[in-house]
């Protein structure tokens, strides 16, 4: 099987990496199901995809709400007859030093970046187990494989989802359910992500850094497309994606 005709659910599809991936996959013949909270953005993206001849639909989804994530997956089944891939991509990155004690943001990151991924996993697992196939792709981060000052809790959520993907892969291999997992570790990608930083110093530093080195989210979309394009017996399961200019 290839990307063509695959049914792909994407969270965090209203901007950045999710938007670029939805557009590229649809261009290559996938049927995409978009979830995020900003309905106007989802409507616009679905319209653009459909006008270009692609197949797409959306459901307003807050990934912290399990019933909304389930509804997104159920929409894939009612609209397109099944689900092949979930791309757990929704996330926020309000970085700050731990000593600043932005504890609400710590909780928000755990709820969205970690529990949101778990909600995606739970929503697809019954179907993937039954059909003995399925792909779970998750946007971790380079902060999920290295420790960066300011990214204590953000990195904790991204290390956590990396572990989750690898455990699902190994359990599925031993249970014979053929569920493939992919962890993405992007570095600086120019999206709307920095808007979630409230710490003034962290925001200033990150704005400058991204301006100097950041690359377009299409880079990640191409990697996701490549992973989905692999044959059923092949699990390409980890990708690090750096801008050439980033040390
Ligand atoms: P964007 O801010 O452009 O995209 C984030 C997406 O997540 C938006 O679609 C947003 O939609 C969605 N989102 C946020 N909170 C929720 C929620 N509670 N429920 C549903 N959707 C939500 O940034 P990116 O494209 O960069 O981010 C995508 C992923 O990539 C994130 O997981 C991020 O951590 C990761 N990443 C990004 C890097 C970068 O440099 N840009 C580097 C490494 C990883 P809405 O607000 O409409 O709900």
XYZ file of C-alpha atoms and ligand atoms in Angstrom:
295
model
C 0.000 0.000 0.000
C 1.053 3.569 -0.556
C -0.117 6.961 0.670
C -2.807 6.956 -2.005
C -6.250 6.191 -0.540
C -4.982 5.807 3.013
C -7.230 7.350 5.657
C -5.121 9.571 7.903
C -6.353 11.358 11.034
C -4.217 14.393 11.936
C -4.410 16.326 15.212
C -3.027 19.844 15.396
C -3.994 20.198 11.743
C -4.996 23.875 11.869
C -1.470 25.249 11.343
C 2.230 24.484 11.008
C 3.352 20.866 10.681
C -0.182 19.430 10.789
C -1.471 21.759 8.074
C 1.528 21.149 5.787
C 1.189 17.383 6.258
C -2.555 17.351 5.585
C -2.034 19.271 2.356
C 0.864 17.121 1.120
C -0.804 13.793 1.944
C -4.062 14.886 0.292
C -2.125 15.994 -2.772
C -0.702 12.460 -2.920
C -4.139 10.874 -2.742
C -4.626 10.214 0.976
C -7.998 10.934 2.572
C -7.299 13.231 5.499
C -9.335 13.930 8.627
C -8.279 17.121 10.392
C -8.647 17.921 14.084
C -7.795 21.049 16.123
C -9.663 23.706 18.110
C -9.727 26.611 15.600
C -12.658 25.752 13.341
C -12.176 28.639 10.898
C -8.635 27.446 10.156
C -9.767 23.852 9.651
C -12.554 24.975 7.308
C -10.110 27.012 5.221
C -7.595 24.154 4.925
C -10.262 21.574 4.023
C -11.623 23.968 1.383
C -8.144 24.478 -0.107
C -7.567 20.702 -0.243
C -10.953 20.024 -1.833
C -10.539 22.792 -4.408
C -7.265 21.152 -5.441
C -9.126 17.839 -5.982
C -8.201 16.198 -2.655
C -10.380 14.490 -0.074
C -10.580 15.986 3.416
C -12.923 16.548 6.294
C -12.579 17.945 9.817
C -13.962 17.852 13.318
C -13.308 20.481 15.987
C -11.140 18.599 18.474
C -9.509 19.429 21.772
C -7.063 16.557 22.270
C -7.387 16.840 26.059
C -10.987 15.592 25.682
C -11.007 11.832 24.967
C -14.566 11.909 23.598
C -13.606 14.571 21.028
C -10.573 12.568 19.872
C -12.790 9.482 19.594
C -15.312 11.502 17.561
C -12.503 12.533 15.176
C -11.486 8.909 14.645
C -15.140 7.875 14.261
C -15.550 10.577 11.601
C -12.780 8.927 9.582
C -14.731 5.691 9.669
C -18.123 7.143 8.760
C -16.757 9.484 6.080
C -14.027 7.283 4.542
C -14.851 3.747 5.741
C -11.924 3.105 8.098
C -8.673 4.397 9.522
C -5.096 3.519 8.524
C -2.999 6.154 10.287
C -3.247 8.567 13.213
C -0.785 11.461 13.304
C -0.669 12.675 16.926
C 0.763 16.091 16.239
C -1.100 18.632 18.425
C 1.182 20.358 20.885
C 2.189 23.514 22.705
C 5.642 24.715 23.774
C 5.492 27.352 26.531
C 9.150 27.022 27.482
C 10.524 28.672 30.639
C 13.058 27.894 33.361
C 11.706 25.545 36.028
C 12.590 28.184 38.671
C 9.967 30.503 37.126
C 7.318 27.999 38.298
C 4.829 28.390 35.456
C 2.924 25.464 36.934
C -0.287 25.975 34.937
C 1.730 25.735 31.724
C 3.422 22.562 33.032
C -0.015 21.007 33.449
C -1.230 22.256 30.074
C 1.778 20.647 28.362
C 1.178 17.341 30.135
C -2.523 17.469 29.196
C -1.978 18.349 25.514
C 1.447 16.929 24.579
C 1.238 13.705 26.586
C -2.357 12.913 27.552
C -3.503 14.202 24.145
C -1.303 11.573 22.474
C -2.627 8.893 24.841
C -6.169 9.901 23.868
C -5.223 9.409 20.214
C -3.696 6.014 20.931
C -6.769 4.892 22.901
C -9.104 6.031 20.121
C -7.429 3.922 17.407
C -6.167 0.910 19.356
C -9.377 -1.206 19.179
C -9.582 -0.832 15.364
C -5.843 -1.292 14.796
C -5.812 -4.426 16.983
C -8.850 -5.866 15.215
C -7.556 -5.157 11.711
C -4.010 -6.230 12.680
C -2.570 -3.154 11.042
C -2.305 0.588 11.550
C 0.280 3.297 11.973
C 0.649 5.689 14.903
C 2.855 8.680 14.090
C 3.680 11.140 16.860
C 5.466 14.478 16.826
C 7.989 14.321 19.636
C 10.889 16.813 19.294
C 14.665 17.039 19.500
C 13.708 18.044 23.063
C 12.501 14.428 23.381
C 16.001 13.050 22.828
C 18.221 15.826 24.277
C 17.804 18.085 27.313
C 17.587 21.839 26.688
C 17.429 24.616 29.327
C 13.896 26.035 29.331
C 12.437 22.775 28.048
C 12.201 20.879 31.351
C 8.503 20.029 31.188
C 8.142 20.367 27.406
C 11.014 17.899 27.020
C 9.522 15.627 29.674
C 6.337 15.305 27.608
C 8.333 14.698 24.427
C 10.627 12.074 26.057
C 7.433 10.435 27.350
C 5.734 10.116 23.958
C 8.959 8.754 22.490
C 8.893 5.983 25.099
C 5.220 5.372 24.432
C 5.751 4.910 20.684
C 8.633 2.498 21.201
C 6.708 0.418 23.738
C 3.657 0.193 21.455
C 5.947 -0.972 18.644
C 7.580 -3.709 20.718
C 4.303 -4.871 22.313
C 2.591 -4.990 18.957
C 5.455 -6.989 17.420
C 5.186 -9.589 20.186
C 1.361 -9.611 20.142
C 1.342 -10.033 16.343
C -0.924 -7.021 15.757
C 1.415 -5.292 13.269
C 0.885 -1.789 14.621
C 3.691 0.430 13.391
C 4.832 3.519 15.305
C 6.839 6.515 14.160
C 8.432 9.182 16.374
C 9.402 12.480 14.779
C 12.117 14.621 16.360
C 11.983 17.984 14.593
C 14.345 20.806 15.551
C 13.527 24.457 14.676
C 10.569 24.552 12.280
C 8.929 27.878 11.431
C 5.321 27.531 12.590
C 3.010 29.283 15.029
C 4.409 27.266 17.950
C 6.360 30.121 19.558
C 3.097 31.985 20.204
C 2.549 29.635 23.145
C 5.607 31.007 25.016
C 4.614 33.529 27.727
C 8.021 33.884 29.426
C 9.410 37.132 27.931
C 13.089 36.164 27.914
C 12.417 32.696 26.541
C 10.193 34.157 23.801
C 12.787 36.749 22.744
C 15.562 34.132 22.587
C 13.461 31.616 20.681
C 12.162 34.224 18.203
C 15.743 35.213 17.389
C 16.912 31.620 17.138
C 14.077 30.473 14.876
C 14.491 33.541 12.673
C 18.152 32.635 12.200
C 17.844 28.889 11.547
C 14.199 27.735 11.215
C 12.927 25.826 8.165
C 9.527 25.320 6.560
C 7.156 22.656 7.995
C 6.969 20.967 4.574
C 10.225 19.251 5.669
C 8.284 17.298 8.298
C 5.336 16.668 5.983
C 7.687 14.940 3.523
C 9.015 12.658 6.261
C 5.483 11.706 7.345
C 4.608 11.019 3.712
C 7.687 8.777 3.417
C 6.783 6.826 6.578
C 3.205 6.219 5.414
C 4.440 5.231 1.973
C 6.360 2.194 3.308
C 5.074 -1.331 2.754
C 3.122 -2.978 5.582
C 6.066 -5.081 6.800
C 8.423 -2.097 7.092
C 8.450 0.109 10.186
C 10.606 3.213 9.756
C 10.183 4.379 13.280
C 12.407 7.340 14.218
C 13.359 10.530 12.376
C 15.452 13.487 13.496
C 14.981 16.559 11.308
C 17.360 19.509 11.733
C 17.703 22.702 9.738
C 21.117 22.636 8.096
C 22.011 25.832 9.977
C 21.126 24.467 13.431
C 24.079 23.148 15.482
P 1.657 25.151 15.569
O 1.419 26.018 16.760
O 1.619 25.777 14.232
O 0.666 23.922 15.600
C 0.207 23.352 16.789
C -1.109 22.673 16.504
O -1.575 22.032 17.696
C -2.166 23.651 16.059
O -2.897 23.072 15.011
C -3.053 23.788 17.295
O -4.382 24.022 16.882
C -2.914 22.386 17.876
N -3.296 22.312 19.278
C -2.768 22.957 20.348
N -3.448 22.625 21.467
C -4.423 21.760 21.090
C -5.455 21.075 21.766
N -5.659 21.206 23.095
N -6.286 20.269 21.064
C -6.113 20.125 19.738
N -5.163 20.741 19.027
C -4.330 21.560 19.708
O 3.076 24.470 15.833
P 3.823 23.217 15.151
O 3.214 22.865 13.868
O 5.245 23.532 15.228
O 3.526 22.091 16.236
C 3.138 20.764 15.907
C 3.871 19.802 16.802
O 5.259 19.838 16.488
C 3.777 20.066 18.298
O 3.553 18.849 18.969
C 5.149 20.606 18.645
O 5.487 20.362 19.990
C 6.008 19.827 17.677
N 7.336 20.358 17.404
C 7.487 21.561 16.777
C 8.735 22.072 16.530
C 8.944 23.416 15.914
O 10.092 23.903 15.920
N 7.928 24.060 15.365
C 9.945 21.327 16.901
C 9.680 20.056 17.515
C 8.425 19.601 17.741
P -5.512 24.823 17.666
O -4.843 25.938 18.415
O -6.404 25.283 16.556
O -6.171 23.813 18.556
